[in-house]
Coordinates of C-alpha atoms in Angstrom, one line a residue:
M22 CA 131.9 82.7 96.9
D23 CA 130.4 85.7 97.9
G24 CA 132.9 88.8 99.2
L25 CA 134.8 89.2 102.1
K26 CA 132.8 87.4 104.9
T27 CA 133.0 84.2 103.2
M28 CA 137.1 84.3 101.9
V29 CA 138.4 85.3 105.6
P30 CA 137.1 81.6 106.9
R31 CA 138.5 80.5 103.7
A32 CA 142.0 82.1 104.1
V33 CA 142.6 81.5 107.8
L34 CA 142.4 77.8 106.9
L35 CA 144.6 77.8 103.7
F36 CA 147.1 79.8 105.3
L37 CA 147.4 78.1 108.5
A38 CA 147.4 74.7 106.5
L39 CA 150.4 75.5 104.9
T40 CA 152.5 77.1 107.3
L41 CA 151.6 75.0 110.1
G42 CA 151.5 71.3 107.9
A43 CA 148.4 69.5 107.5
C44 CA 150.0 66.6 106.7
A45 CA 152.1 64.5 108.3
T46 CA 153.1 60.5 107.6
A47 CA 150.2 57.9 107.6
R48 CA 150.9 54.2 108.8
P49 CA 149.3 51.2 108.9
S50 CA 147.3 49.6 112.0
L51 CA 149.8 49.2 114.4
P52 CA 150.4 45.3 116.2
R53 CA 149.0 45.5 119.7
R54 CA 150.2 44.2 123.0
E55 CA 153.9 43.7 122.2
P56 CA 155.8 44.5 125.8
A57 CA 156.0 48.2 125.6
A58 CA 159.3 50.1 126.4
L59 CA 158.2 53.1 127.4
R60 CA 154.1 53.9 129.4
Y61 CA 153.2 57.8 129.2
N62 CA 150.2 58.8 132.1
V63 CA 148.5 61.4 131.8
A64 CA 146.0 63.0 134.2
Y65 CA 143.7 66.0 133.9
S66 CA 143.6 68.6 137.2
R67 CA 142.1 71.2 137.0
E68 CA 144.2 73.4 140.0
P69 CA 145.7 75.5 140.2
A70 CA 144.5 76.0 136.3
P71 CA 143.5 73.6 133.9
G72 CA 146.5 71.5 132.8
L73 CA 147.6 67.7 131.9
D74 CA 150.0 66.0 134.5
V75 CA 152.1 63.6 132.6
E76 CA 154.4 60.8 133.7
I77 CA 156.5 58.6 131.6
V78 CA 157.8 55.5 133.2
L79 CA 161.1 54.1 131.5
L80 CA 162.7 50.9 131.9
P81 CA 166.1 50.2 131.3
S82 CA 165.5 49.6 127.4
S83 CA 163.7 53.2 127.2
P84 CA 165.3 55.6 124.9
R85 CA 167.5 58.5 126.7
D86 CA 167.0 61.2 124.2
F87 CA 163.8 63.7 124.4
L88 CA 162.2 66.0 123.0
F89 CA 159.0 68.8 122.8
R90 CA 158.1 70.2 119.2
E91 CA 156.7 72.6 121.3
P92 CA 157.9 73.6 124.2
E93 CA 157.0 77.0 125.1
R94 CA 154.3 76.0 127.4
V95 CA 156.6 73.8 129.6
D96 CA 158.7 75.0 132.4
S97 CA 160.4 72.2 134.2
V98 CA 161.0 68.8 133.2
W99 CA 161.4 66.6 137.0
A100 CA 163.5 62.8 136.6
W101 CA 163.2 60.4 139.7
H102 CA 165.9 57.8 140.2
E103 CA 165.7 55.0 141.8
D104 CA 166.4 55.7 144.9
G105 CA 163.2 57.7 145.3
S106 CA 165.5 61.4 144.5
A107 CA 165.0 64.0 142.3
R108 CA 165.8 66.2 140.0
S109 CA 164.9 69.8 137.5
L110 CA 166.1 68.4 134.1
R111 CA 167.6 71.5 131.8
L112 CA 165.5 71.6 128.7
Q113 CA 167.6 73.4 126.0
D114 CA 165.7 74.1 122.3
G115 CA 163.0 71.1 124.3
A116 CA 165.7 68.4 124.4
V117 CA 165.8 66.3 127.7
H118 CA 168.6 64.4 128.2
V119 CA 167.8 60.9 130.8
S120 CA 171.0 59.6 132.5
S121 CA 171.2 55.8 133.7
G122 CA 169.2 55.2 136.8
T123 CA 166.0 57.5 135.7
R124 CA 163.1 55.6 136.7
F125 CA 160.3 58.6 136.1
L126 CA 160.2 61.5 134.2
R127 CA 157.2 64.2 135.1
Y128 CA 156.0 67.7 134.1
R129 CA 152.7 69.6 133.8
Y130 CA 151.2 71.1 131.1
P131 CA 149.0 74.5 131.3
L132 CA 146.0 73.9 128.8
A133 CA 145.4 77.8 129.0
S134 CA 147.4 80.2 127.7
S135 CA 147.7 83.9 129.9
S136 CA 148.3 85.6 126.2
K137 CA 145.5 85.8 123.6
G138 CA 146.9 82.6 121.1
G139 CA 143.7 83.3 118.6
H140 CA 144.2 79.9 115.2
R141 CA 147.5 78.9 117.3
S142 CA 145.5 77.8 120.5
F143 CA 144.4 75.8 118.9
F144 CA 147.4 73.6 118.8
S145 CA 149.1 74.3 122.2
G146 CA 145.5 74.2 124.1
M147 CA 142.1 75.9 123.8
G148 CA 138.9 75.2 125.6
E149 CA 136.4 75.8 128.0
G150 CA 135.5 74.5 131.2
D151 CA 137.0 70.9 131.4
A152 CA 136.7 70.6 127.8
W153 CA 140.1 71.2 126.0
H154 CA 140.8 70.7 122.8
V155 CA 145.5 70.5 121.9
A156 CA 147.7 69.2 119.4
G157 CA 149.2 65.6 121.3
K158 CA 153.0 66.8 119.3
A159 CA 152.4 70.2 121.8
Y160 CA 152.3 68.8 124.9
L161 CA 154.1 65.3 124.6
L162 CA 157.7 64.9 125.5
R163 CA 158.5 61.8 123.4
P164 CA 162.1 60.2 122.1
R165 CA 164.0 62.1 119.4
S166 CA 164.6 59.0 118.0
V167 CA 161.9 56.8 117.0
T168 CA 162.9 53.0 116.0
P169 CA 160.3 50.5 114.4
D170 CA 160.3 48.4 117.6
L171 CA 159.3 50.6 120.2
R172 CA 156.0 50.0 121.7
V173 CA 154.1 52.5 124.1
E174 CA 151.4 51.8 126.3
F175 CA 149.4 55.3 127.1
T176 CA 146.8 56.1 129.8
V177 CA 144.5 59.1 130.5
S178 CA 143.1 59.3 133.8
G179 CA 140.7 62.4 135.7
T180 CA 138.9 63.4 131.9
D181 CA 137.0 61.4 129.4
P182 CA 139.6 61.9 126.2
L183 CA 138.7 61.4 123.1
L184 CA 142.6 60.2 120.7
P185 CA 142.6 59.4 117.8
W186 CA 143.2 55.9 119.3
L187 CA 140.9 52.6 120.8
A188 CA 141.5 51.9 124.2
D189 CA 141.6 48.4 124.8
D190 CA 139.5 47.4 128.2
A191 CA 141.6 48.4 130.3
G192 CA 141.9 51.1 129.3
V193 CA 145.3 51.4 127.9
Y194 CA 146.3 52.5 124.8
H195 CA 149.0 50.5 122.9
L196 CA 151.1 52.2 120.7
R197 CA 154.2 52.4 118.6
G198 CA 156.4 55.0 119.0
E199 CA 156.1 56.5 115.8
D200 CA 152.1 57.4 117.1
L201 CA 154.5 60.2 119.7
V202 CA 155.8 61.7 116.3
D203 CA 152.4 61.8 114.4
S204 CA 150.2 61.4 117.6
G205 CA 147.0 64.0 116.0
F206 CA 144.5 66.0 117.8
H207 CA 143.4 64.9 121.4
G208 CA 140.3 66.3 122.5
F209 CA 139.9 66.1 126.8
G210 CA 136.0 66.4 128.3
G211 CA 133.2 67.7 126.7
R212 CA 130.3 65.4 125.4
R213 CA 130.5 63.1 122.5
C214 CA 128.0 62.1 119.6
E215 CA 128.7 59.4 116.8
A216 CA 128.3 60.0 112.9
R217 CA 128.0 57.1 110.4
V218 CA 128.2 57.0 107.1
G219 CA 127.9 52.9 106.0
A220 CA 130.5 51.1 108.1
S221 CA 132.3 53.9 108.9
V222 CA 132.4 56.0 112.1
L223 CA 133.5 58.8 113.0
D224 CA 133.5 60.0 116.9
V225 CA 132.8 63.4 118.1
A226 CA 134.0 65.6 120.0
L227 CA 131.9 68.7 121.4
L228 CA 134.7 70.7 123.3
G229 CA 131.8 73.7 124.7
H230 CA 128.6 75.1 124.6
F231 CA 127.2 76.7 121.7
T232 CA 124.3 79.4 121.8
H233 CA 121.9 77.4 119.2
L234 CA 123.1 74.5 118.0
K235 CA 121.9 70.9 119.5
D236 CA 125.0 68.0 119.9
A237 CA 122.4 66.2 116.8
D238 CA 122.9 69.2 114.5
V239 CA 126.7 68.8 114.5
C240 CA 127.0 65.4 114.4
A241 CA 124.1 65.4 111.7
W242 CA 126.4 68.0 109.9
L243 CA 129.5 66.0 109.5
A244 CA 127.5 63.2 108.5
Q245 CA 126.6 64.8 105.4
A246 CA 129.9 66.0 104.7
A247 CA 131.8 61.9 105.2
R248 CA 128.5 61.4 103.2
E249 CA 130.1 63.3 100.2
V250 CA 133.2 61.9 100.2
G251 CA 131.2 58.8 99.3
T252 CA 130.8 60.9 95.6
V253 CA 134.2 60.4 95.0
R254 CA 135.1 57.3 96.8
K255 CA 133.2 54.0 96.3
T256 CA 133.4 53.6 100.7
F257 CA 134.5 56.5 102.9
P258 CA 138.4 56.0 103.4
H259 CA 138.7 54.5 106.6
P260 CA 136.6 52.4 109.2
R261 CA 136.7 55.1 112.2
I262 CA 138.2 58.0 112.6
T263 CA 137.8 60.5 115.1
V264 CA 136.4 64.3 115.1
R265 CA 137.0 67.2 117.6
V266 CA 135.1 70.6 117.0
V267 CA 134.9 73.6 119.3
P268 CA 133.4 76.5 119.5
V269 CA 135.1 80.1 119.5
P270 CA 132.7 82.3 121.3
G271 CA 131.6 85.7 119.1
E272 CA 132.1 83.9 115.7
A273 CA 128.6 82.9 113.7
E274 CA 130.1 80.8 110.9
P275 CA 129.9 77.7 110.5
A276 CA 133.4 76.5 110.4
L277 CA 135.9 78.8 111.1
F278 CA 138.7 76.5 111.0
G279 CA 139.6 72.7 110.4
M280 CA 142.6 70.5 110.1
V281 CA 143.5 66.8 109.4
Q282 CA 146.3 65.4 111.0
W283 CA 147.2 61.9 109.8
S284 CA 147.9 60.2 113.0
S285 CA 146.6 56.8 113.0
P286 CA 144.1 56.6 112.1
P287 CA 143.3 60.3 110.5
S288 CA 142.5 63.1 113.2
I289 CA 140.3 66.1 112.5
S290 CA 139.6 69.2 114.8
I291 CA 136.9 71.8 113.2
L292 CA 136.3 75.4 115.2
V293 CA 132.8 76.5 115.0
G294 CA 131.2 79.8 115.5
Q295 CA 129.6 79.2 118.9
D296 CA 126.5 81.7 118.0
T297 CA 125.7 79.6 114.5
T298 CA 123.0 77.6 113.9
A299 CA 122.1 74.3 112.1
A300 CA 120.7 76.3 109.8
S301 CA 124.4 77.6 108.6
F302 CA 126.2 74.3 108.2
T303 CA 124.3 74.0 104.5
G304 CA 126.7 76.7 103.6
D305 CA 129.7 75.7 104.8
W306 CA 132.8 73.1 102.9
V307 CA 135.4 73.5 105.3
A308 CA 134.3 69.9 107.1
L309 CA 134.0 68.1 103.8
H310 CA 137.0 70.0 102.5
E311 CA 139.1 67.9 105.5
M312 CA 137.6 64.7 104.9
L313 CA 138.6 64.5 101.2
H314 CA 142.1 64.5 102.0
L315 CA 141.5 61.5 103.4
T316 CA 140.4 60.7 99.6
H317 CA 144.3 60.5 98.5
P318 CA 147.5 59.1 100.2
T319 CA 149.6 61.0 101.9
L320 CA 152.3 62.3 99.7
M321 CA 155.8 62.0 100.4
P322 CA 157.7 64.2 100.2
R323 CA 155.1 66.4 100.8
V324 CA 153.1 67.9 97.5
A325 CA 151.2 70.6 98.9
W326 CA 149.6 71.9 95.5
L327 CA 148.6 68.7 94.5
T328 CA 147.2 67.0 98.0
E329 CA 145.5 70.7 98.8
G330 CA 144.3 71.1 95.1
L331 CA 142.6 67.4 94.9
A332 CA 140.4 69.1 98.0
T333 CA 139.8 72.0 96.8
Y334 CA 138.6 70.7 93.7
Y335 CA 136.3 68.1 95.3
T336 CA 135.3 70.4 97.7
E337 CA 133.3 72.5 94.9
V338 CA 132.7 69.0 92.4
A339 CA 131.5 66.7 95.7
R340 CA 128.9 69.2 96.4
A341 CA 127.5 69.4 93.5
R342 CA 127.3 66.3 93.2
S343 CA 125.3 65.5 96.3
G344 CA 122.5 68.0 95.5
R345 CA 123.6 69.9 97.9
Q346 CA 124.4 73.0 95.5
T347 CA 123.5 73.1 92.3
A348 CA 126.1 72.5 89.0
Q349 CA 126.1 76.7 88.3
S350 CA 127.1 77.4 92.1
A351 CA 130.2 74.8 91.7
W352 CA 131.8 76.4 88.7
Q353 CA 130.9 80.0 90.3
E354 CA 132.7 79.1 93.0
L355 CA 135.6 77.0 91.2
T356 CA 135.7 80.5 88.5
E357 CA 135.8 82.5 91.5
G358 CA 138.6 81.0 93.2
F359 CA 140.7 80.3 89.9
A360 CA 140.5 84.0 89.7
R361 CA 141.7 84.9 93.4
G362 CA 144.7 82.5 91.8
R363 CA 145.2 84.2 88.6
S364 CA 145.5 87.0 91.0
A365 CA 148.2 85.7 93.1
A366 CA 150.0 84.1 90.4
G367 CA 150.2 86.7 88.7
S368 CA 152.5 85.8 85.4
R369 CA 154.9 83.9 86.9
T370 CA 154.7 79.8 85.9
M371 CA 152.7 77.1 87.4
A372 CA 156.5 76.1 89.2
E373 CA 157.1 79.4 90.4
V374 CA 154.0 80.0 92.0
V375 CA 153.8 76.4 93.9
A376 CA 157.6 76.2 94.5
Q377 CA 156.4 79.5 97.3
E378 CA 154.0 78.0 99.8
R379 CA 153.1 80.9 101.3
N380 CA 151.6 82.2 98.1
W381 CA 148.7 79.9 99.3
L382 CA 146.0 81.0 97.0
G383 CA 148.6 80.5 94.0
V384 CA 149.1 76.7 95.6
Y385 CA 146.0 75.6 96.2
W386 CA 143.9 76.9 93.0
T387 CA 146.6 76.1 91.0
G388 CA 146.4 72.4 92.3
A389 CA 142.9 73.0 91.8
L390 CA 143.0 73.8 88.5
F391 CA 145.4 71.2 87.6
A392 CA 142.9 68.4 89.4
L393 CA 140.3 70.0 86.8
H394 CA 142.7 69.6 84.1
L395 CA 143.7 65.8 84.7
D396 CA 139.7 64.7 85.8
V397 CA 139.0 66.3 81.7
E398 CA 141.6 65.0 79.9
L399 CA 140.7 61.0 81.6
R400 CA 137.8 61.2 80.7
R401 CA 138.6 62.4 77.6
V402 CA 140.9 60.1 76.4
T403 CA 138.8 57.1 77.9
H404 CA 136.1 58.0 76.0
G405 CA 134.0 58.4 79.5
Q406 CA 134.6 55.6 81.0
R407 CA 137.2 56.6 83.5
R408 CA 137.6 59.5 85.8
L409 CA 140.5 61.1 88.8
D410 CA 138.2 59.2 91.3
D411 CA 139.5 56.0 89.9
V412 CA 143.0 57.0 90.3
L413 CA 142.0 57.7 94.5
E414 CA 140.4 54.2 94.3
L415 CA 143.6 53.1 93.0
L416 CA 146.2 54.7 94.9
A417 CA 144.0 53.1 97.8
T418 CA 145.2 49.8 97.1
R419 CA 148.8 50.9 96.9
G420 CA 148.9 51.6 100.7
P421 CA 148.6 54.8 102.5
T422 CA 151.5 56.5 101.0
S423 CA 152.3 57.5 97.9
S424 CA 155.1 59.8 96.0
L425 CA 154.3 62.0 92.8
A426 CA 155.6 59.5 90.6
G427 CA 153.3 56.9 92.2
F428 CA 150.7 59.1 92.0
G429 CA 151.5 59.5 88.0
A430 CA 151.6 56.0 87.6
A431 CA 148.1 55.6 89.1
V432 CA 146.6 58.7 87.2
D433 CA 149.0 56.2 83.5
A434 CA 147.3 53.0 84.6
V435 CA 143.9 54.8 84.7
A436 CA 144.4 56.2 81.6
G437 CA 145.8 53.1 79.4
Q438 CA 148.6 54.9 78.3
P439 CA 151.2 57.4 79.5
L440 CA 149.2 61.4 80.5
F441 CA 150.6 62.4 83.7
D442 CA 154.0 63.3 82.7
A443 CA 153.3 65.8 79.7
L444 CA 150.5 67.1 81.5
L445 CA 152.1 68.1 84.2
A446 CA 155.4 69.1 82.3
H447 CA 153.5 71.7 80.5
Q448 CA 151.5 73.3 83.1
L449 CA 154.5 74.0 85.1
S450 CA 156.2 75.6 82.2
V451 CA 153.5 78.3 81.5
P452 CA 152.4 81.0 83.1
A453 CA 149.6 79.4 85.6
F454 CA 145.9 80.2 84.8
S455 CA 147.1 80.7 81.7
D456 CA 145.4 77.5 79.8
L457 CA 142.0 78.0 82.2
D458 CA 139.5 80.6 79.8
S459 CA 140.0 77.7 77.0
L460 CA 139.3 75.0 79.0
L461 CA 136.2 77.0 80.3
N462 CA 135.1 77.6 76.9
R463 CA 136.0 74.0 75.7
L464 CA 133.2 72.7 78.9
G465 CA 131.1 75.3 78.0
V466 CA 131.1 77.7 81.3
Q467 CA 130.8 81.4 80.4
I468 CA 131.5 83.9 82.7
D469 CA 128.9 86.7 82.5
P470 CA 129.3 90.0 84.7
G471 CA 126.4 88.7 86.4
G472 CA 127.4 85.1 86.9
V473 CA 128.3 81.9 85.2
K474 CA 126.9 80.4 82.7
L475 CA 126.4 76.5 81.0
Q476 CA 126.1 76.2 78.3
A477 CA 126.2 73.8 75.2
A478 CA 130.5 73.4 74.0
P479 CA 132.7 70.7 72.4
E480 CA 133.5 69.1 76.0
S481 CA 130.1 70.2 77.7
A482 CA 129.3 66.6 78.5
L483 CA 132.4 66.1 80.3
R484 CA 131.6 68.7 82.5
E485 CA 128.0 67.8 83.0
A486 CA 129.8 64.5 84.1
V487 CA 132.4 66.1 86.7
D488 CA 129.4 67.6 88.7
G489 CA 127.2 64.8 88.1
G490 CA 128.5 62.2 90.1
R491 CA 130.0 58.4 88.9
P492 CA 127.6 56.4 87.1
S493 CA 124.7 54.9 88.7
E494 CA 126.5 51.4 88.5
D495 CA 129.1 52.5 90.2
A496 CA 127.4 53.9 93.5
G497 CA 127.9 52.2 96.5

């Protein structure tokens, strides 16, 4: 990275991803057409201002306690009873209790805010005209307690939606109750394009206009990022994902902020400068970073330093493997990031740094350094036959979720010997980045005032294997 111009978007991304929680719970594909206990009818309307009119149809078996996770934009919820009467329900900390005999719950969610919410509006509602972006968790009143057998029907009218899920031929989305909890990002209106990589499809919504970009430019940019994921994983990790691209007026950066949410399937949204150009996408890293999160399972409980560290490490490695940047540039980016992380960490141990998630520079870059250590050690102990990429491939066969212990077990299985626990215990106990200089020296990465130089060293072949990608026989 060079200077403040590049650092501001990355700082926004890293801070928000940590403080607002990019990762929730991934789940397997849901069974379809089971009897539903709830039905959500969502209607877009532009009068008196753009908003979503939400109706929840209740059955005798429906839950009775509901919750808004972010209730600040909803003033009241109306309960309609079987006898046709209606009354306004009191919201207490976003919670609503529904009495027996209630047939419908109805409320309006305004998409536009009277105050300037900045990137916060990314979740609660932002857009222009009839094109809007909002997080499902912001506008959906969902059951306070979700049982495994809860089934939900969901419809949208008055607009062309891009939701994480696919509707049936009648336009009905058949969901599990858990989809209301991990509901991902939603797009309403705008235009559509499609990016393909291998057998996978990226359904893309463009939620506003751009000064210089054509829709095809945006999809080409996303397709390139998806192909670069293929330098880490043998195939794109999901057969279908959705991506919402939201222009930000007055900005010319290619991507200002992005996030993946673990709806089922995952959904990604990215803020892009309205005045950016197609040429500027060459230097973008945000789209790739978010898609790289799809290469690893959701860790439960959340381990931000590892998941963000993996994505941060591979963001530079994958761009080198694809040829979008040189190996020297990749190591320049990595070493500059490590320097920022070292400055943020000070003399604290890695354990102390990662315990403070708001210290995002320390968290992300200690995680990235650990990923580098892990990749190099796997290659060293297997004489170049196995690598960190293989750990992600193995984990993909074990389901959409894992734990730190499960991740470590996969590392040891790939290594063919115990490796993970000892490496992690050492790194956690010593000052963060204290091993960085010796590692770079072994790899032949020399930091000079004029920039990074790559040279012959005891483990420079490992370095070349890291940034050069997988052997040709494994490419696919």
